[in-house]
XYZ file of C-alpha atoms in Angstrom:
632
model
C 0.022 0.031 0.024
C 3.042 2.300 -0.303
C 4.820 3.758 -3.281
C 8.146 2.120 -4.187
C 11.082 2.877 -1.902
C 13.491 4.242 -4.476
C 16.227 4.748 -1.912
C 16.294 1.062 -1.047
C 16.174 0.159 -4.758
C 19.146 2.444 -5.446
C 21.035 0.891 -2.578
C 20.295 -2.564 -3.934
C 21.786 -1.461 -7.253
C 24.908 -0.105 -5.584
C 25.244 -3.311 -3.621
C 25.876 -5.155 -6.888
C 28.851 -2.863 -7.650
C 30.218 -2.113 -4.155
C 28.979 -4.795 -1.720
C 31.364 -3.637 1.044
C 29.698 -0.200 1.060
C 26.240 -1.523 1.969
C 25.643 -1.978 5.739
C 22.814 -2.685 8.104
C 21.530 0.271 10.202
C 18.489 0.846 12.435
C 15.822 3.201 11.095
C 15.283 6.131 13.421
C 11.498 5.999 13.085
C 10.523 2.370 12.762
C 13.521 1.039 14.681
C 13.786 -1.762 12.087
C 17.006 -2.710 10.454
C 17.435 -1.487 6.861
C 20.129 -1.368 4.277
C 22.174 1.846 4.036
C 25.299 3.219 2.298
C 28.579 3.698 4.118
C 29.489 6.878 2.305
C 33.030 7.079 3.627
C 33.666 3.616 2.291
C 32.015 4.507 -1.059
C 34.223 7.544 -1.380
C 37.239 5.446 -0.811
C 36.066 2.868 -3.373
C 35.753 5.714 -5.998
C 39.085 7.353 -5.164
C 42.747 6.574 -5.957
C 43.832 8.509 -2.858
C 43.222 7.845 0.843
C 40.036 9.645 1.808
C 39.588 11.128 5.346
C 36.926 9.401 7.347
C 36.167 7.971 10.834
C 39.036 6.542 12.851
C 39.754 3.017 11.829
C 39.716 0.357 14.500
C 40.093 -3.467 14.581
C 36.750 -4.552 15.796
C 33.489 -6.253 14.764
C 30.480 -3.894 14.648
C 26.860 -4.379 13.809
C 23.554 -2.553 14.405
C 22.325 -3.376 17.889
C 25.730 -4.199 19.422
C 25.523 -1.465 22.103
C 21.957 -2.470 22.946
C 23.092 -6.099 23.254
C 25.891 -5.109 25.633
C 23.483 -3.068 27.737
C 21.065 -5.944 27.815
C 23.870 -8.380 28.885
C 24.736 -6.120 31.813
C 21.137 -5.297 32.836
C 19.771 -7.016 35.960
C 16.543 -9.100 35.857
C 13.920 -9.790 38.472
C 13.522 -13.508 37.998
C 14.175 -16.757 39.826
C 14.328 -20.493 39.386
C 11.398 -22.597 40.457
C 12.005 -26.282 41.327
C 9.985 -29.072 39.628
C 10.741 -32.274 41.620
C 8.116 -34.392 39.708
C 9.945 -33.810 36.383
C 13.348 -34.484 37.977
C 15.331 -37.598 38.722
C 16.623 -37.966 42.309
C 15.802 -34.229 42.877
C 17.133 -33.857 46.449
C 20.418 -35.734 46.028
C 21.613 -35.184 42.452
C 24.344 -32.716 41.619
C 23.138 -32.092 38.043
C 20.837 -29.305 36.839
C 18.365 -29.069 34.016
C 17.180 -25.448 33.700
C 14.188 -24.710 31.521
C 13.835 -21.219 30.126
C 15.531 -18.426 28.156
C 19.248 -19.157 28.462
C 20.216 -15.480 28.879
C 17.900 -15.247 31.892
C 19.237 -18.529 33.210
C 22.853 -17.397 32.888
C 22.119 -14.172 34.815
C 20.325 -16.011 37.519
C 23.064 -18.583 38.141
C 26.110 -16.409 37.648
C 26.452 -15.599 41.386
C 25.989 -19.259 42.364
C 28.681 -20.476 39.946
C 30.887 -17.374 39.528
C 34.273 -18.496 38.305
C 33.427 -22.184 38.943
C 32.689 -23.833 35.610
C 35.618 -25.730 34.075
C 34.034 -26.237 30.663
C 31.292 -24.463 28.746
C 30.315 -26.526 25.735
C 27.686 -25.027 23.432
C 26.204 -25.974 20.074
C 24.297 -22.772 19.236
C 21.899 -22.288 16.383
C 23.833 -22.034 13.128
C 21.783 -19.190 11.614
C 20.963 -21.109 8.498
C 17.447 -19.661 8.171
C 15.861 -23.061 7.988
C 12.484 -23.765 9.604
C 12.704 -27.339 10.877
C 11.010 -29.170 13.737
C 14.023 -28.305 15.877
C 14.627 -24.918 14.370
C 18.229 -24.481 13.598
C 17.899 -20.697 14.230
C 17.398 -18.635 17.325
C 13.685 -17.963 17.068
C 11.458 -19.452 19.742
C 7.790 -20.359 19.232
C 6.908 -18.556 22.423
C 5.857 -14.961 21.894
C 7.139 -13.776 25.244
C 10.605 -15.255 24.532
C 10.569 -13.325 21.260
C 9.656 -10.085 23.013
C 12.181 -10.512 25.762
C 14.946 -11.304 23.237
C 14.064 -8.381 21.017
C 13.337 -10.791 18.155
C 9.963 -9.400 17.145
C 8.985 -6.758 14.587
C 7.169 -3.489 15.120
C 3.843 -5.130 14.249
C 4.330 -7.716 17.032
C 4.488 -10.506 14.406
C 6.568 -13.519 15.113
C 9.765 -13.794 13.109
C 9.486 -17.417 12.116
C 12.480 -17.347 9.645
C 15.727 -15.472 9.217
C 16.576 -15.768 5.478
C 19.819 -14.320 4.212
C 17.823 -11.733 2.283
C 16.671 -10.250 5.603
C 18.628 -7.135 6.597
C 18.687 -8.468 10.159
C 20.271 -11.730 9.191
C 23.691 -11.389 10.791
C 22.988 -8.561 13.259
C 20.244 -10.297 15.275
C 22.291 -13.556 15.466
C 25.430 -11.689 16.611
C 23.403 -9.795 19.274
C 21.938 -12.985 20.550
C 25.364 -14.661 20.857
C 27.169 -11.634 22.169
C 24.862 -11.193 25.135
C 25.082 -14.819 26.219
C 28.778 -15.165 25.778
C 29.434 -11.956 27.793
C 27.488 -13.323 30.777
C 28.937 -16.859 30.364
C 32.435 -15.551 30.565
C 31.809 -14.590 34.229
C 30.928 -18.145 35.085
C 34.037 -19.654 33.558
C 36.812 -20.699 35.949
C 40.286 -19.161 35.690
C 41.537 -22.309 34.070
C 38.250 -22.908 32.277
C 37.706 -23.593 28.574
C 34.883 -22.563 26.281
C 34.128 -24.786 23.309
C 31.630 -23.760 20.625
C 30.447 -25.861 17.709
C 29.608 -23.974 14.522
C 29.310 -24.563 10.774
C 30.407 -22.462 7.751
C 27.425 -20.002 7.969
C 28.720 -18.090 10.959
C 32.190 -19.518 11.528
C 33.896 -16.347 10.386
C 31.809 -13.874 12.336
C 31.729 -16.024 15.441
C 35.505 -16.489 15.517
C 35.981 -12.690 15.348
C 33.334 -12.200 18.016
C 35.117 -14.678 20.287
C 38.351 -12.784 19.755
C 36.687 -9.625 21.035
C 35.026 -11.152 24.107
C 38.038 -13.256 25.033
C 40.658 -10.754 23.940
C 44.295 -10.073 24.754
C 47.306 -12.181 25.591
C 45.389 -13.938 28.379
C 43.487 -16.144 25.967
C 44.343 -18.571 23.172
C 41.966 -19.605 20.381
C 42.057 -22.880 18.431
C 39.917 -24.022 15.477
C 39.256 -27.735 15.164
C 37.789 -29.304 12.024
C 35.388 -32.150 12.830
C 34.323 -34.497 9.997
C 30.714 -35.121 11.072
C 29.064 -35.963 7.791
C 31.312 -38.243 5.627
C 28.629 -38.431 2.932
C 28.705 -34.686 2.453
C 25.925 -32.044 2.682
C 25.338 -31.218 -0.932
C 25.834 -27.672 -2.080
C 26.050 -25.996 -5.487
C 29.840 -25.971 -5.489
C 31.005 -27.896 -2.403
C 29.760 -30.853 -0.346
C 30.364 -29.916 3.258
C 31.588 -32.771 5.420
C 32.806 -30.893 8.446
C 31.951 -28.417 11.165
C 34.258 -26.580 13.525
C 34.947 -26.516 17.214
C 36.236 -23.191 18.460
C 38.313 -23.702 21.590
C 38.929 -20.642 23.877
C 41.296 -21.326 26.793
C 43.668 -19.420 29.084
C 47.256 -18.819 27.888
C 50.316 -19.846 29.713
C 49.774 -23.480 30.697
C 48.493 -26.811 29.573
C 44.676 -27.034 30.035
C 43.857 -29.366 27.132
C 44.760 -32.994 27.900
C 46.250 -35.482 25.436
C 44.343 -38.034 23.375
C 43.417 -41.164 25.246
C 42.629 -44.360 23.319
C 42.702 -48.068 24.070
C 45.908 -49.997 23.718
C 44.512 -52.116 20.956
C 44.145 -49.032 18.753
C 47.639 -47.712 19.288
C 50.083 -47.661 16.370
C 53.604 -48.044 17.577
C 56.862 -46.896 16.005
C 60.507 -46.721 17.005
C 61.394 -44.243 19.704
C 64.900 -44.266 18.241
C 65.547 -41.917 15.314
C 66.743 -43.213 11.984
C 67.640 -41.655 8.658
C 69.280 -38.280 8.222
C 70.515 -36.441 11.377
C 69.731 -39.368 13.634
C 73.237 -40.073 14.929
C 74.265 -39.631 18.559
C 76.570 -36.809 17.519
C 73.658 -34.869 16.041
C 72.030 -34.256 19.508
C 74.128 -35.380 22.480
C 71.305 -34.738 24.972
C 69.277 -37.429 23.235
C 71.631 -40.249 24.197
C 70.637 -41.727 27.614
C 69.302 -45.038 28.903
C 65.650 -46.009 29.183
C 65.290 -48.215 32.229
C 62.965 -51.280 31.967
C 61.948 -53.696 34.689
C 59.704 -56.712 34.029
C 58.706 -55.311 30.621
C 57.695 -51.899 32.013
C 59.526 -48.552 31.678
C 60.425 -47.350 35.157
C 62.542 -44.308 34.435
C 65.361 -42.639 32.401
C 69.090 -42.337 33.140
C 71.318 -39.329 32.746
C 72.807 -38.237 29.418
C 75.844 -40.414 28.758
C 79.319 -38.870 28.559
C 81.040 -38.895 25.128
C 83.424 -41.644 26.060
C 80.758 -44.019 27.127
C 79.874 -46.650 24.541
C 77.423 -49.266 25.862
C 75.656 -52.163 24.271
C 72.050 -51.716 23.002
C 70.696 -53.275 26.197
C 72.721 -53.684 29.442
C 71.486 -55.374 32.606
C 72.126 -54.189 36.164
C 70.335 -55.838 39.087
C 67.485 -57.208 36.889
C 66.928 -53.686 35.318
C 67.502 -53.334 31.607
C 69.242 -50.104 30.477
C 68.237 -49.616 26.822
C 70.195 -47.226 24.565
C 69.303 -45.798 21.095
C 71.607 -48.180 19.238
C 70.322 -49.931 16.104
C 70.730 -53.534 15.045
C 73.972 -52.698 13.162
C 75.487 -51.307 16.399
C 75.350 -47.662 15.235
C 74.784 -45.219 18.097
C 71.847 -43.064 17.228
C 69.584 -40.790 19.375
C 66.113 -40.870 20.924
C 63.441 -38.591 19.528
C 63.241 -36.589 22.718
C 66.077 -34.966 24.752
C 66.562 -36.045 28.344
C 65.138 -32.826 29.751
C 61.820 -33.310 27.965
C 61.338 -37.072 27.754
C 59.360 -37.180 31.004
C 56.543 -35.326 29.247
C 56.027 -38.302 26.873
C 56.775 -41.085 29.305
C 53.207 -42.459 29.173
C 53.402 -42.650 25.356
C 56.352 -45.065 25.519
C 56.278 -48.867 25.427
C 59.036 -51.527 25.929
C 58.889 -54.377 23.433
C 60.842 -57.556 24.155
C 63.427 -58.569 21.581
C 65.192 -61.704 22.811
C 67.406 -60.652 25.797
C 67.018 -56.945 24.854
C 64.268 -54.389 24.439
C 63.067 -52.047 21.679
C 61.570 -48.795 22.876
C 58.492 -47.747 20.955
C 56.318 -44.618 20.953
C 52.598 -44.574 20.417
C 51.954 -42.621 17.221
C 48.322 -41.947 18.094
C 49.048 -40.564 21.556
C 49.958 -36.940 22.266
C 48.111 -33.670 21.802
C 44.842 -33.537 19.994
C 45.248 -32.590 16.366
C 43.399 -29.818 14.543
C 41.464 -32.259 12.282
C 39.161 -34.807 13.976
C 38.338 -37.424 11.359
C 36.875 -40.495 12.936
C 33.849 -42.659 12.157
C 32.464 -42.041 15.677
C 31.910 -38.374 14.908
C 29.359 -39.252 12.312
C 26.238 -37.295 13.352
C 23.883 -39.808 11.702
C 25.329 -43.033 13.157
C 26.216 -41.762 16.646
C 23.769 -38.843 16.809
C 20.404 -39.330 15.095
C 20.244 -43.132 15.362
C 21.469 -43.168 18.963
C 18.948 -40.506 19.996
C 16.047 -42.323 18.238
C 16.973 -45.483 20.149
C 16.838 -43.673 23.457
C 13.867 -41.416 22.785
C 11.746 -43.159 20.199
C 9.652 -40.869 18.018
C 11.387 -37.626 18.951
C 12.503 -37.012 15.359
C 15.163 -34.537 16.551
C 17.008 -32.845 13.684
C 20.803 -32.885 13.512
C 21.746 -34.004 17.066
C 25.501 -34.130 17.646
C 27.363 -37.376 17.724
C 27.835 -38.413 21.359
C 31.604 -38.737 20.764
C 31.929 -35.303 19.132
C 30.886 -33.927 22.572
C 32.418 -36.607 24.776
C 35.942 -36.023 23.399
C 36.094 -32.277 24.128
C 34.787 -32.900 27.653
C 37.405 -35.561 28.253
C 40.156 -33.290 26.771
C 39.331 -30.487 29.177
C 38.211 -32.378 32.295
C 40.141 -35.644 32.027
C 42.258 -34.743 35.029
C 39.507 -32.851 36.886
C 36.903 -35.424 37.875
C 35.008 -32.905 40.023
C 34.523 -30.405 37.171
C 31.326 -28.527 36.369
C 30.257 -28.529 32.705
C 27.708 -25.997 31.341
C 25.728 -26.233 28.121
C 23.180 -23.358 27.703
C 22.031 -24.608 24.233
C 21.188 -28.058 25.538
C 19.057 -29.221 22.623
C 18.816 -33.039 22.789
C 21.067 -33.148 25.883
C 24.090 -34.794 24.205
C 26.352 -32.929 26.650
C 24.583 -34.305 29.726
C 24.735 -37.749 28.291
C 28.422 -37.443 27.485
C 29.187 -36.201 31.023
C 27.460 -39.262 32.622
C 29.167 -41.660 30.234
C 32.627 -40.144 30.992
C 31.977 -40.417 34.764
C 30.947 -44.049 34.322
C 34.124 -44.733 32.351
C 36.723 -43.204 34.710
C 34.879 -42.957 38.032
C 34.576 -39.173 37.901
C 32.017 -37.033 39.755
C 31.624 -34.302 37.128
C 28.434 -32.262 37.211
C 26.446 -30.849 34.354
C 24.202 -27.798 33.959
C 21.845 -27.932 30.952
C 19.728 -24.953 29.816
C 17.013 -25.258 27.184
C 14.170 -22.965 26.204
C 10.814 -24.751 26.121
C 10.311 -24.186 22.374
C 6.935 -25.490 21.396
C 6.681 -28.442 19.001
C 4.311 -28.381 15.999
C 1.004 -30.041 17.118
C 0.823 -31.831 13.723
C 4.265 -33.422 14.115
C 5.033 -36.980 15.198
C 6.948 -35.964 18.395
C 3.888 -33.971 19.556
C 1.668 -37.011 18.952
C 4.189 -39.029 20.965
C 3.676 -36.685 23.941
C 6.500 -34.158 23.488
C 5.091 -30.629 23.686
C 8.444 -28.817 23.691
C 12.085 -29.316 22.933
C 12.792 -29.183 26.690
C 10.600 -32.313 27.097
C 12.915 -34.171 24.754
C 15.950 -32.816 26.601
C 14.745 -34.257 29.830
C 13.666 -37.576 28.422
C 17.074 -38.081 26.782
C 18.725 -37.553 30.155
C 16.457 -40.030 31.832
C 16.912 -42.756 29.211
C 20.698 -42.173 28.836
C 21.178 -42.532 32.581
C 19.246 -45.775 32.749
C 21.228 -47.208 29.839
C 24.601 -46.314 31.361
C 23.625 -47.963 34.626
C 22.909 -51.164 32.710
C 26.331 -51.279 31.195
C 29.723 -51.881 32.948
C 30.949 -48.866 34.872
C 33.909 -47.799 37.050
C 33.594 -48.995 40.656
C 34.384 -45.489 41.990
C 31.596 -43.793 40.122
C 28.905 -42.344 42.395
C 26.188 -43.427 39.906
C 24.585 -40.016 39.829
C 22.238 -40.211 36.783
C 19.790 -37.712 38.242
C 19.020 -34.109 37.368
C 17.228 -31.351 39.247
C 14.719 -29.495 37.024
C 14.504 -25.775 37.642
C 12.375 -23.405 35.568
C 12.975 -19.736 34.919
C 10.067 -17.689 36.269
C 9.226 -14.342 37.767
C 10.261 -13.683 41.374
C 8.357 -15.354 44.104
C 8.164 -12.038 45.984
C 5.593 -9.260 45.343
C 6.936 -6.018 43.887
C 6.971 -4.318 47.323
C 9.730 -6.663 48.391
C 12.049 -5.182 45.792
C 10.524 -1.729 44.999
C 8.644 -0.336 48.071
C 8.940 3.208 46.618
C 6.719 2.198 43.729
C 3.773 1.113 45.879
C 0.984 3.497 46.865
C -0.518 3.748 50.351
C -3.767 2.356 49.102
C -1.935 -0.811 47.980
C -0.517 -1.623 51.451
C -3.461 -3.717 52.739
C -2.829 -6.159 49.910
C 0.853 -6.353 50.799
C 0.589 -7.897 54.272
C 1.859 -11.092 52.684
C 4.916 -10.411 50.527
C 4.940 -13.831 48.797
C 3.028 -14.254 45.537
C 0.040 -16.664 45.590
C 0.652 -20.185 44.338
C 4.336 -20.288 45.300
C 5.467 -23.326 47.334
C 7.948 -23.526 50.196
C 10.384 -25.184 47.754
C 9.997 -22.169 45.444
C 10.984 -19.943 48.411
C 13.937 -22.159 49.235
C 15.377 -21.749 45.724
C 14.638 -18.041 45.847
C 16.909 -17.866 48.848
C 19.603 -20.000 47.191
C 19.535 -17.747 44.071
C 19.513 -14.455 46.040
C 22.395 -15.610 48.312
C 24.450 -17.015 45.427
C 24.484 -20.527 47.012
C 25.473 -23.554 44.876
C 22.208 -24.751 43.378
C 23.396 -28.420 43.247
C 23.930 -28.806 46.995
C 22.190 -31.807 48.570
C 18.800 -30.969 50.118
C 17.236 -32.928 53.000
C 13.539 -32.415 53.623
C 12.008 -33.343 56.991
C 9.034 -32.525 59.229
C 9.691 -30.958 62.639
C 6.786 -30.054 64.957
C 4.450 -30.370 61.910
C 6.572 -27.853 59.978
C 8.548 -28.602 56.820
C 12.282 -27.941 57.317
C 14.887 -27.899 54.520
C 18.533 -28.591 55.338
C 20.900 -27.655 52.524
C 24.344 -29.292 52.433
C 23.900 -30.687 55.971
C 23.897 -27.659 58.228
C 25.068 -24.960 55.841
C 21.538 -23.558 55.431
C 18.307 -24.438 57.338
C 15.043 -22.981 56.150
C 11.380 -23.132 57.179
C 8.661 -21.166 55.266
C 5.604 -22.519 56.955
C 3.165 -20.308 58.838
C 2.632 -20.406 62.579
C 6.241 -20.863 63.650
C 6.503 -21.014 67.497
C 9.179 -20.188 69.996
C 9.810 -23.871 70.763
C 10.263 -24.546 67.065
C 12.814 -21.650 66.762
C 14.749 -22.973 69.771
C 14.808 -26.468 68.314
C 16.391 -25.170 65.094
C 18.810 -23.042 67.017
C 20.134 -26.124 68.889
C 21.314 -27.502 65.514
C 23.632 -24.537 65.151
C 23.154 -23.946 61.405
C 25.427 -21.572 59.534
C 22.470 -19.809 58.107
C 18.803 -19.956 58.894
C 15.867 -18.361 57.069
C 12.168 -17.961 57.852
C 9.162 -16.552 56.066
C 8.594 -12.935 57.133
C 4.940 -13.551 57.895
C 5.489 -17.039 59.221
C 5.878 -16.301 62.932
C 3.089 -16.939 65.348
C 3.344 -13.497 66.830
C 5.147 -10.129 66.241
C 6.932 -10.589 69.571
C 8.462 -13.793 68.451
C 9.515 -12.247 65.120
C 11.357 -9.563 67.107
C 13.055 -12.059 69.422
C 14.281 -14.668 66.923
C 17.740 -13.156 66.593
C 18.035 -12.925 70.350
C 17.159 -16.668 70.716
C 19.797 -17.580 68.139
C 22.391 -15.243 69.744
C 21.960 -17.312 72.998
C 21.840 -20.821 71.510
C 23.824 -20.433 68.280
C 25.723 -17.121 68.193
C 27.497 -17.844 64.885
C 24.233 -18.466 62.924
C 23.159 -15.837 60.447
C 19.367 -15.316 60.702
C 17.203 -13.845 57.986
C 13.528 -13.515 57.052
C 12.149 -13.094 53.522
């Protein structure tokens, strides 16, 4: 119903000639993103001399970046509500499954897990613009999620696709990622690692974005090619068979472990050099004995002096001293100098050769390489088919191979069996499955935190007919079934067998607005504010409100009991004791005080009388002076 926009048509014409001069900007009136000309860049394109313009900087810019940064830093008034009936071993498990917008979830948990997460593994939407059952883009089916994320147009219409022809194509995706990565960085431990899976659509922009967020000499960035589709995804010019893993990790030390494979898969070769520049005289520090006892390497001797000429194997007190001497008696050298051989000791193997030994090195051991090409990374065989066996009828699109997630987790946390792993794009819960499987393999007690938005599933689809109303339902069911399967297989005797998860859902605060903003309440509203807790909120809701507000670890063990007909929660033994029931008496308060908890919390309107409410702190000061008392 409007005349043609000649300005936009002209810009489209210029885009054909000078694509670098056309940028995305926000319209002052409609606030929508439109195409515009970068006139400074256009002048430079049309000039043979350097044209004056804005100061050049090395950075990634896009419309909405400042707004995204402000949104990342802005506080929210939300909490996490527990759902025991959707959980597995709710009160004892150390794992979390958070349902809701992942930006909200990250903000809520950042105090509880500040600087505590060893590995953040994410497989974000790839911004392909496709509309599949599991949408491989960042648009949710929930209108409120779209509003909160800013992904809705001026007419309040849902944005159900993000085609490349859309002027918002890259900008909205970058804003979505920027906000979440900024908050997630606060949760990462000092020696923590972030791993992000991505394909060719946004690999370039995401790698630059990562460089900005994790900038400076304190961070290193590595780019791993993973062959996940050997058959190839057909394109007009190339058949893509790979994706990428972007590793971001602290500089200055080894935080990525070496590859671990079974002995039967190891390919061995001579530890002794051969060929050109392999003689003893080529590197004197590489001539020393490898000590072997009962077929096992037990250590390394000192570098031999020049005038010492031993046999290939010499025996001293039932210990074989093996030197890099070949079958012709020529003195050669080991591949590693004496000062560095300890680093590869576990890669070495002693092979019997009559009365002597040959020292071999495992060719497939050592640091992970930049190309991961293994059948087990096949997303069809070890992703789609595996998931369909666990959760029949879910028809999940493009789930990751279990091993493509398992190996990064093992690489980062192989030596940290108490590590916390966070995935805030949980999808089909491959990360949670991989964490449980790794624990079952090596006896670890790693914990996972999964976050997934409850994106609605099409009512006409097979998964919906099979009882799955949202993607989050599939996430939880995968965790349940994977845990049961792992328990049925052989597992490490030291594993604690934690296959549970605690479901928490992002929701508005349990407290009425007067609790946070008393200055915004009129005098006429006060009679309705005698009770400061919203209707319909349970005592467990209030418990997690306290845990969130105080920044307490949300995976601590919870013990629920009844004392004098009142429900009492004990968190991590005596770290926190809470009672939110009404009608709390003085005898009850004294009984709790005798337990000498570190912290104790009551409901503000839960005391039997105003006099008791005023005397609670006095009672605790007499019976448990170190306890911190609070009412909400």
